[in-house]
Amino acid sequence: MLLSVMSKVLVTGGAGFIGSNYIHYMFDKYGRDIRIINVDKLTYAGRLENLAEIADRENYTFVNADICDREAVERIFAENEIDRVVHFAAESHVDRSIEEPEIFVKTNVLGTAVLLNAARKAWEREDGTYPRDKKFLHVSTDEVYGSLGETGYFYETTPYAPHSPYSASKASADMLVRSYMDTYGFPANITNCSNNYGPRQFPEKLIPLMIKNALQGEKLPVYGDGLNVRDWLYVEDHVKAIDLVQEKGRIFETYNIGGCNEKTNLEIVNTILEVLQETLEENDPRKAFINDGLIEYVEDRKGHDRRYAINADKIRRETGWTPETSFEDGIRETVRWYVDKLDCSSRGFGV
């Protein structure tokens, strides 16, 4: 199911972290052979600055809209003859979901339902079939599977066991997509990825938050004992995987995407401090206060999952994808990006 010339790809949440990296990657790979329509509500984590370099491309369109707005979403489909949907748009910060769960249910569940309905309405033929070039990819998370012990991995067949309002809302969205595949034969895939890191991530998540705080001489809050384990995936490797699933993945299938980089939160923080020391110039005044004395252990997050780890054999076997970026290289690239972009503003980073 290869992209045809000037395929029209609707990207939701394209001004956010993973979405903006995906759009940059797609234009770098396909150039003028695709058209991208990016719909984003521009909440606190969506920044048009992430897309400044491609904003004036004639084959790029930005639409400021809420995916929960049925009329706006249906209008986008009617006006653009969409071939593909890559659905990133979501509320994704676990801490925020604990404080305001209703927002996560609305965006992640209702928003997904609106998109599915609009795509089905636009693509379904009278006989209930769909053109071969139409495909919907729902980008989800490994958090839907719950928590692992010291051993084992998440597989595509692992039962769902979400432990936070965020992961529950994403699990609900996944189930909606599955129901459309089963009920309507709707051409879709689901991807469940491990923790992403890299350029353009809003500084509420662990890695950019620790970089920002360290550069400003502020405490580095570490939940509990700091030994919760995550599998870290460099964002460019993730967007390459998404492209391959769109091109080579079998419809109706779920694919797990993992980085094979299991690290404790404490390891991550200490690595960031080491890389910052290596990256900053000797005469940089910030270098003097970057040390492990900044680490501060704080009360653990409610319902904090102990360990996530992805088995990505299926996507490797069926698409040939494999993560290309070592954690050592990825974290250095990430730290350098934030060192260059930090402007100490309320929005965190400049361009």
C-alpha positions as a Markdown table, in Angstrom:
| # | Residue | x | y | z |
|---|---|---|---|---|
| 1 | Met | 0.0 | 0.0 | 0.0 |
| 2 | Leu | 2.6 | 2.5 | -1.1 |
| 3 | Leu | 2.0 | 6.2 | -1.2 |
| 4 | Ser | 0.8 | 7.4 | -4.6 |
| 5 | Val | 1.9 | 10.7 | -6.1 |
| 6 | Met | 0.5 | 13.6 | -4.1 |
| 7 | Ser | -1.2 | 11.4 | -1.6 |
| 8 | Lys | -3.0 | 13.6 | 1.0 |
| 9 | Val | -2.1 | 12.7 | 4.6 |
| 10 | Leu | -4.1 | 14.1 | 7.5 |
| 11 | Val | -1.9 | 14.4 | 10.6 |
| 12 | Thr | -3.7 | 15.2 | 13.8 |
| 13 | Gly | -1.6 | 16.9 | 16.6 |
| 14 | Gly | 1.1 | 17.7 | 14.1 |
| 15 | Ala | 2.3 | 20.7 | 16.1 |
| 16 | Gly | 3.2 | 18.5 | 19.1 |
| 17 | Phe | 6.3 | 16.5 | 19.8 |
| 18 | Ile | 6.0 | 13.3 | 17.8 |
| 19 | Gly | 3.6 | 14.8 | 15.2 |
| 20 | Ser | 6.0 | 17.6 | 14.3 |
| 21 | Asn | 8.9 | 15.2 | 14.0 |
| 22 | Tyr | 6.8 | 13.0 | 11.8 |
| 23 | Ile | 5.9 | 15.9 | 9.5 |
| 24 | His | 9.5 | 16.9 | 9.1 |
| 25 | Tyr | 10.5 | 13.3 | 8.4 |
| 26 | Met | 7.8 | 12.8 | 5.8 |
| 27 | Phe | 8.8 | 15.9 | 3.9 |
| 28 | Asp | 12.4 | 15.0 | 4.0 |
| 29 | Lys | 11.6 | 11.6 | 2.6 |
| 30 | Tyr | 8.8 | 12.3 | 0.1 |
| 31 | Gly | 9.3 | 16.0 | -0.7 |
| 32 | Arg | 6.7 | 17.1 | -3.2 |
| 33 | Asp | 5.1 | 13.7 | -3.6 |
| 34 | Ile | 2.8 | 14.1 | -0.7 |
| 35 | Arg | 0.5 | 16.8 | 0.7 |
| 36 | Ile | 0.1 | 17.1 | 4.5 |
| 37 | Ile | -2.8 | 18.6 | 6.2 |
| 38 | Asn | -2.0 | 19.2 | 9.9 |
| 39 | Val | -4.9 | 19.7 | 12.3 |
| 40 | Asp | -4.0 | 20.9 | 15.8 |
| 41 | Lys | -5.9 | 22.6 | 18.5 |
| 42 | Leu | -2.7 | 24.3 | 19.7 |
| 43 | Thr | -3.1 | 23.5 | 23.4 |
| 44 | Tyr | -0.2 | 24.2 | 25.7 |
| 45 | Ala | 2.0 | 21.5 | 24.2 |
| 46 | Gly | 1.3 | 22.3 | 20.5 |
| 47 | Arg | 3.7 | 24.8 | 19.1 |
| 48 | Leu | 3.7 | 26.1 | 15.5 |
| 49 | Glu | 7.4 | 27.0 | 16.1 |
| 50 | Asn | 8.0 | 23.2 | 15.7 |
| 51 | Leu | 7.0 | 23.6 | 12.1 |
| 52 | Ala | 8.4 | 27.0 | 11.2 |
| 53 | Glu | 10.8 | 25.5 | 8.6 |
| 54 | Ile | 8.1 | 23.9 | 6.5 |
| 55 | Ala | 5.2 | 26.4 | 7.2 |
| 56 | Asp | 5.4 | 28.0 | 3.7 |
| 57 | Arg | 5.5 | 24.8 | 1.7 |
| 58 | Glu | 2.9 | 24.7 | -1.0 |
| 59 | Asn | 2.1 | 21.1 | -0.2 |
| 60 | Tyr | 1.5 | 21.8 | 3.5 |
| 61 | Thr | -1.7 | 23.1 | 5.2 |
| 62 | Phe | -2.2 | 23.9 | 8.8 |
| 63 | Val | -5.8 | 23.9 | 10.2 |
| 64 | Asn | -6.3 | 25.2 | 13.8 |
| 65 | Ala | -9.2 | 23.0 | 14.9 |
| 66 | Asp | -10.3 | 20.6 | 17.7 |
| 67 | Ile | -10.6 | 16.9 | 16.7 |
| 68 | Cys | -13.7 | 16.8 | 18.9 |
| 69 | Asp | -15.4 | 19.3 | 16.6 |
| 70 | Arg | -17.4 | 17.0 | 14.2 |
| 71 | Glu | -18.3 | 19.8 | 11.7 |
| 72 | Ala | -14.7 | 21.0 | 11.5 |
| 73 | Val | -13.3 | 17.5 | 11.0 |
| 74 | Glu | -15.9 | 16.5 | 8.4 |
| 75 | Arg | -15.1 | 19.7 | 6.5 |
| 76 | Ile | -11.4 | 18.9 | 6.4 |
| 77 | Phe | -12.2 | 15.5 | 4.8 |
| 78 | Ala | -14.7 | 17.0 | 2.4 |
| 79 | Glu | -12.3 | 19.7 | 1.2 |
| 80 | Asn | -9.1 | 17.7 | 0.9 |
| 81 | Glu | -10.0 | 14.1 | -0.3 |
| 82 | Ile | -7.8 | 12.6 | 2.5 |
| 83 | Asp | -6.0 | 9.3 | 1.6 |
| 84 | Arg | -4.3 | 8.6 | 5.0 |
| 85 | Val | -4.8 | 9.6 | 8.6 |
| 86 | Val | -2.0 | 9.5 | 11.1 |
| 87 | His | -3.6 | 10.2 | 14.5 |
| 88 | Phe | -1.2 | 11.6 | 17.1 |
| 89 | Ala | -3.5 | 14.2 | 18.8 |
| 90 | Ala | -3.9 | 13.3 | 22.4 |
| 91 | Glu | -3.6 | 14.5 | 26.0 |
| 92 | Ser | -0.6 | 12.5 | 27.1 |
| 93 | His | 0.8 | 13.6 | 30.5 |
| 94 | Val | 0.0 | 11.1 | 33.3 |
| 95 | Asp | 0.2 | 13.7 | 36.1 |
| 96 | Arg | -2.3 | 16.0 | 34.3 |
| 97 | Ser | -4.6 | 13.1 | 33.8 |
| 98 | Ile | -4.7 | 12.4 | 37.5 |
| 99 | Glu | -5.7 | 16.0 | 38.2 |
| 100 | Glu | -8.1 | 16.5 | 35.2 |
| 101 | Pro | -9.3 | 13.1 | 33.9 |
| 102 | Glu | -12.3 | 14.4 | 32.0 |
| 103 | Ile | -10.1 | 16.4 | 29.6 |
| 104 | Phe | -8.3 | 13.1 | 28.7 |
| 105 | Val | -11.5 | 11.3 | 28.1 |
| 106 | Lys | -12.9 | 14.0 | 25.9 |
| 107 | Thr | -9.8 | 14.5 | 23.7 |
| 108 | Asn | -8.5 | 10.9 | 23.5 |
| 109 | Val | -11.8 | 9.0 | 23.3 |
| 110 | Leu | -14.4 | 11.4 | 21.8 |
| 111 | Gly | -11.8 | 12.9 | 19.5 |
| 112 | Thr | -10.8 | 9.5 | 18.2 |
| 113 | Ala | -14.5 | 8.6 | 17.7 |
| 114 | Val | -15.1 | 11.8 | 15.7 |
| 115 | Leu | -12.1 | 11.1 | 13.4 |
| 116 | Leu | -13.2 | 7.5 | 12.9 |
| 117 | Asn | -16.7 | 8.6 | 11.9 |
| 118 | Ala | -15.5 | 11.3 | 9.6 |
| 119 | Ala | -13.0 | 9.0 | 7.8 |
| 120 | Arg | -15.6 | 6.2 | 7.5 |
| 121 | Lys | -18.1 | 8.6 | 6.1 |
| 122 | Ala | -15.6 | 9.9 | 3.6 |
| 123 | Trp | -14.1 | 6.6 | 2.5 |
| 124 | Glu | -16.8 | 3.9 | 2.7 |
| 125 | Arg | -18.3 | 2.9 | -0.6 |
| 126 | Glu | -22.0 | 2.0 | -1.0 |
| 127 | Asp | -21.1 | -1.7 | -0.8 |
| 128 | Gly | -19.3 | -1.2 | 2.5 |
| 129 | Thr | -15.8 | -1.6 | 1.1 |
| 130 | Tyr | -12.9 | 0.9 | 1.0 |
| 131 | Pro | -10.5 | 2.0 | -1.7 |
| 132 | Arg | -7.1 | 0.3 | -1.3 |
| 133 | Asp | -5.2 | 3.6 | -0.8 |
| 134 | Lys | -7.2 | 4.6 | 2.3 |
| 135 | Lys | -5.7 | 3.9 | 5.7 |
| 136 | Phe | -6.1 | 5.2 | 9.3 |
| 137 | Leu | -3.2 | 4.8 | 11.7 |
| 138 | His | -3.9 | 5.3 | 15.4 |
| 139 | Val | -0.8 | 6.1 | 17.5 |
| 140 | Ser | -1.1 | 4.7 | 21.0 |
| 141 | Thr | 1.1 | 3.8 | 24.0 |
| 142 | Asp | 2.5 | 0.8 | 25.8 |
| 143 | Glu | 0.9 | 2.2 | 29.0 |
| 144 | Val | -2.4 | 0.5 | 28.0 |
| 145 | Tyr | -0.8 | -2.8 | 29.0 |
| 146 | Gly | -0.2 | -1.8 | 32.6 |
| 147 | Ser | 2.9 | -2.7 | 34.5 |
| 148 | Leu | 5.5 | -5.5 | 34.2 |
| 149 | Gly | 7.5 | -7.2 | 36.9 |
| 150 | Glu | 11.3 | -7.5 | 36.7 |
| 151 | Thr | 11.1 | -9.7 | 33.7 |
| 152 | Gly | 8.9 | -10.1 | 30.6 |
| 153 | Tyr | 7.8 | -7.9 | 27.7 |
| 154 | Phe | 4.6 | -6.4 | 26.3 |
| 155 | Tyr | 3.4 | -8.2 | 23.1 |
| 156 | Glu | 0.6 | -7.2 | 20.8 |
| 157 | Thr | -1.5 | -9.9 | 22.5 |
| 158 | Thr | -0.9 | -8.7 | 26.0 |
| 159 | Pro | -4.2 | -8.0 | 27.8 |
| 160 | Tyr | -4.9 | -4.4 | 28.5 |
| 161 | Ala | -4.6 | -3.3 | 32.1 |
| 162 | Pro | -4.3 | 0.5 | 32.2 |
| 163 | His | -3.6 | 2.1 | 35.6 |
| 164 | Ser | -4.0 | 5.8 | 35.1 |
| 165 | Pro | -6.8 | 8.0 | 33.5 |
| 166 | Tyr | -4.4 | 8.7 | 30.7 |
| 167 | Ser | -3.7 | 5.1 | 29.8 |
| 168 | Ala | -7.3 | 4.2 | 30.3 |
| 169 | Ser | -8.3 | 6.9 | 27.8 |
| 170 | Lys | -5.8 | 5.6 | 25.3 |
| 171 | Ala | -7.0 | 2.0 | 25.8 |
| 172 | Ser | -10.5 | 3.2 | 25.2 |
| 173 | Ala | -9.4 | 4.8 | 22.0 |
| 174 | Asp | -7.6 | 1.7 | 20.9 |
| 175 | Met | -10.8 | -0.3 | 21.5 |
| 176 | Leu | -12.8 | 2.1 | 19.4 |
| 177 | Val | -10.4 | 1.7 | 16.5 |
| 178 | Arg | -10.6 | -2.1 | 16.9 |
| 179 | Ser | -14.4 | -2.0 | 16.9 |
| 180 | Tyr | -14.4 | 0.0 | 13.6 |
| 181 | Met | -12.0 | -2.6 | 12.0 |
| 182 | Asp | -14.2 | -5.5 | 13.2 |
| 183 | Thr | -17.7 | -3.9 | 12.6 |
| 184 | Tyr | -17.1 | -2.0 | 9.4 |
| 185 | Gly | -14.0 | -3.6 | 7.9 |
| 186 | Phe | -12.4 | -0.1 | 8.4 |
| 187 | Pro | -8.8 | 0.0 | 7.1 |
| 188 | Ala | -6.8 | 0.8 | 10.1 |
| 189 | Asn | -3.7 | 0.0 | 12.2 |
| 190 | Ile | -2.8 | 0.6 | 15.8 |
| 191 | Thr | 0.7 | 1.2 | 17.0 |
| 192 | Asn | 1.7 | 1.0 | 20.7 |
| 193 | Cys | 5.0 | 2.7 | 21.4 |
| 194 | Ser | 7.4 | 2.9 | 24.3 |
| 195 | Asn | 8.5 | 6.3 | 25.9 |
| 196 | Asn | 9.7 | 8.7 | 23.2 |
| 197 | Tyr | 12.5 | 11.3 | 23.6 |
| 198 | Gly | 14.2 | 13.7 | 21.3 |
| 199 | Pro | 13.9 | 17.3 | 20.0 |
| 200 | Arg | 10.7 | 19.4 | 20.3 |
| 201 | Gln | 9.2 | 17.6 | 23.3 |
| 202 | Phe | 7.3 | 19.9 | 25.7 |
| 203 | Pro | 9.3 | 20.3 | 29.0 |
| 204 | Glu | 6.8 | 18.5 | 31.3 |
| 205 | Lys | 8.0 | 15.0 | 30.4 |
| 206 | Leu | 11.0 | 13.5 | 32.2 |
| 207 | Ile | 13.9 | 14.1 | 29.8 |
| 208 | Pro | 13.2 | 17.7 | 28.7 |
| 209 | Leu | 12.1 | 18.7 | 32.2 |
| 210 | Met | 15.4 | 17.4 | 33.7 |
| 211 | Ile | 17.4 | 19.2 | 31.0 |
| 212 | Lys | 15.6 | 22.5 | 31.6 |
| 213 | Asn | 15.8 | 22.4 | 35.4 |
| 214 | Ala | 19.4 | 21.4 | 35.4 |
| 215 | Leu | 20.3 | 24.3 | 33.0 |
| 216 | Gln | 18.4 | 26.7 | 35.3 |
| 217 | Gly | 20.0 | 25.3 | 38.5 |
| 218 | Glu | 16.6 | 24.0 | 39.8 |
| 219 | Lys | 15.9 | 20.8 | 41.6 |
| 220 | Leu | 15.4 | 17.6 | 39.6 |
| 221 | Pro | 12.3 | 15.9 | 41.0 |
| 222 | Val | 12.5 | 12.1 | 40.9 |
| 223 | Tyr | 9.5 | 10.0 | 41.9 |
| 224 | Gly | 9.8 | 7.5 | 44.7 |
| 225 | Asp | 13.1 | 5.6 | 44.6 |
| 226 | Gly | 13.8 | 6.5 | 41.0 |
| 227 | Leu | 14.0 | 2.8 | 39.9 |
| 228 | Asn | 10.9 | 2.7 | 37.7 |
| 229 | Val | 11.9 | 1.3 | 34.3 |
| 230 | Arg | 10.9 | 2.6 | 30.9 |
| 231 | Asp | 11.9 | 1.5 | 27.4 |
| 232 | Trp | 13.2 | 4.6 | 25.6 |
| 233 | Leu | 12.6 | 5.2 | 21.9 |
| 234 | Tyr | 14.3 | 8.0 | 19.9 |
| 235 | Val | 11.5 | 10.0 | 18.2 |
| 236 | Glu | 13.0 | 9.8 | 14.7 |
| 237 | Asp | 13.1 | 6.0 | 15.0 |
| 238 | His | 9.4 | 6.1 | 16.0 |
| 239 | Val | 8.3 | 8.2 | 13.0 |
| 240 | Lys | 10.2 | 5.9 | 10.7 |
| 241 | Ala | 8.3 | 3.0 | 12.1 |
| 242 | Ile | 5.0 | 4.8 | 11.6 |
| 243 | Asp | 5.8 | 5.4 | 8.0 |
| 244 | Leu | 6.7 | 1.7 | 7.5 |
| 245 | Val | 3.5 | 0.6 | 9.1 |
| 246 | Gln | 1.6 | 2.8 | 6.8 |
| 247 | Glu | 3.4 | 1.4 | 3.8 |
| 248 | Lys | 4.0 | -2.2 | 4.6 |
| 249 | Gly | 1.8 | -3.0 | 7.6 |
| 250 | Arg | -1.2 | -5.3 | 7.2 |
| 251 | Ile | -4.5 | -3.6 | 7.7 |
| 252 | Phe | -6.3 | -4.5 | 11.0 |
| 253 | Glu | -3.0 | -5.3 | 12.7 |
| 254 | Thr | -1.5 | -3.8 | 15.8 |
| 255 | Tyr | 2.3 | -3.2 | 16.0 |
| 256 | Asn | 4.4 | -2.6 | 19.1 |
| 257 | Ile | 7.3 | -0.1 | 18.6 |
| 258 | Gly | 10.1 | -0.2 | 21.2 |
| 259 | Gly | 13.6 | 1.2 | 21.5 |
| 260 | Cys | 15.2 | -1.7 | 23.3 |
| 261 | Asn | 16.6 | 0.8 | 25.8 |
| 262 | Glu | 15.4 | -0.1 | 29.3 |
| 263 | Lys | 16.6 | 2.5 | 31.8 |
| 264 | Thr | 15.5 | 3.5 | 35.3 |
| 265 | Asn | 14.4 | 7.1 | 35.8 |
| 266 | Leu | 17.5 | 7.6 | 38.0 |
| 267 | Glu | 19.8 | 6.3 | 35.3 |
| 268 | Ile | 18.2 | 8.8 | 32.9 |
| 269 | Val | 18.7 | 11.8 | 35.2 |
| 270 | Asn | 22.3 | 10.9 | 35.9 |
| 271 | Thr | 23.0 | 10.4 | 32.2 |
| 272 | Ile | 21.5 | 13.9 | 31.4 |
| 273 | Leu | 23.8 | 15.5 | 34.0 |
| 274 | Glu | 26.9 | 13.7 | 32.6 |
| 275 | Val | 26.0 | 14.7 | 29.0 |
| 276 | Leu | 25.3 | 18.3 | 30.0 |
| 277 | Gln | 28.7 | 18.5 | 31.6 |
| 278 | Glu | 30.2 | 17.2 | 28.3 |
| 279 | Thr | 28.1 | 19.4 | 26.1 |
| 280 | Leu | 28.5 | 22.8 | 27.8 |
| 281 | Glu | 31.5 | 25.0 | 27.1 |
| 282 | Glu | 34.0 | 25.3 | 29.9 |
| 283 | Asn | 33.2 | 29.0 | 30.3 |
| 284 | Asp | 29.5 | 28.4 | 30.5 |
| 285 | Pro | 28.4 | 29.6 | 34.0 |
| 286 | Arg | 25.6 | 26.9 | 34.0 |
| 287 | Lys | 28.2 | 24.2 | 34.1 |
| 288 | Ala | 29.2 | 25.0 | 37.7 |
| 289 | Phe | 25.9 | 23.9 | 39.3 |
| 290 | Ile | 25.1 | 20.8 | 37.2 |
| 291 | Asn | 25.7 | 17.9 | 39.5 |
| 292 | Asp | 23.8 | 15.1 | 41.3 |
| 293 | Gly | 23.2 | 17.4 | 44.2 |
| 294 | Leu | 20.2 | 18.8 | 42.2 |
| 295 | Ile | 18.4 | 15.4 | 42.4 |
| 296 | Glu | 15.5 | 15.5 | 44.8 |
| 297 | Tyr | 13.4 | 12.5 | 45.6 |
| 298 | Val | 9.7 | 13.3 | 45.8 |
| 299 | Glu | 6.5 | 11.5 | 46.7 |
| 300 | Asp | 5.7 | 8.8 | 44.2 |
| 301 | Arg | 3.0 | 9.3 | 41.5 |
| 302 | Lys | -0.3 | 7.7 | 42.2 |
| 303 | Gly | -0.6 | 4.4 | 40.5 |
| 304 | His | 2.9 | 4.6 | 39.2 |
| 305 | Asp | 3.7 | 1.6 | 36.9 |
| 306 | Arg | 7.0 | -0.1 | 37.8 |
| 307 | Arg | 8.3 | -1.2 | 34.5 |
| 308 | Tyr | 7.4 | -1.1 | 30.8 |
| 309 | Ala | 9.3 | -3.1 | 28.1 |
| 310 | Ile | 8.3 | -3.7 | 24.5 |
| 311 | Asn | 8.8 | -6.8 | 22.3 |
| 312 | Ala | 9.0 | -5.4 | 18.8 |
| 313 | Asp | 9.6 | -8.6 | 16.9 |
| 314 | Lys | 6.4 | -8.3 | 14.9 |
| 315 | Ile | 7.1 | -4.9 | 13.3 |
| 316 | Arg | 10.7 | -6.0 | 12.6 |
| 317 | Arg | 9.5 | -9.2 | 10.9 |
| 318 | Glu | 6.8 | -7.7 | 8.8 |
| 319 | Thr | 8.2 | -4.3 | 7.9 |
| 320 | Gly | 12.0 | -4.6 | 8.4 |
| 321 | Trp | 12.0 | -1.7 | 10.9 |
| 322 | Thr | 14.6 | -1.7 | 13.6 |
| 323 | Pro | 15.6 | 1.2 | 15.9 |
| 324 | Glu | 18.7 | 2.9 | 14.4 |
| 325 | Thr | 19.6 | 5.3 | 17.2 |
| 326 | Ser | 21.5 | 4.1 | 20.3 |
| 327 | Phe | 20.5 | 5.7 | 23.5 |
| 328 | Glu | 23.9 | 7.2 | 23.9 |
| 329 | Asp | 23.7 | 9.0 | 20.6 |
| 330 | Gly | 20.0 | 9.9 | 21.0 |
| 331 | Ile | 20.4 | 11.5 | 24.4 |
| 332 | Arg | 23.4 | 13.5 | 23.3 |
| 333 | Glu | 21.5 | 14.8 | 20.3 |
| 334 | Thr | 18.5 | 15.7 | 22.5 |
| 335 | Val | 20.6 | 17.5 | 25.1 |
| 336 | Arg | 22.4 | 19.5 | 22.4 |
| 337 | Trp | 19.0 | 20.5 | 20.9 |
| 338 | Tyr | 17.6 | 21.8 | 24.2 |
| 339 | Val | 20.9 | 23.6 | 25.2 |
| 340 | Asp | 20.6 | 25.5 | 21.9 |
| 341 | Lys | 16.9 | 26.2 | 22.2 |
| 342 | Leu | 16.4 | 27.0 | 25.9 |
| 343 | Asp | 15.2 | 30.6 | 26.3 |
| 344 | Cys | 13.9 | 30.4 | 29.9 |
| 345 | Ser | 10.5 | 31.6 | 28.8 |
| 346 | Ser | 7.2 | 30.4 | 30.2 |
| 347 | Arg | 6.8 | 28.2 | 27.1 |
| 348 | Gly | 10.2 | 26.6 | 27.8 |
| 349 | Phe | 12.0 | 26.6 | 24.5 |
| 350 | Gly | 12.5 | 28.9 | 21.6 |
| 351 | Val | 13.3 | 28.1 | 18.0 |
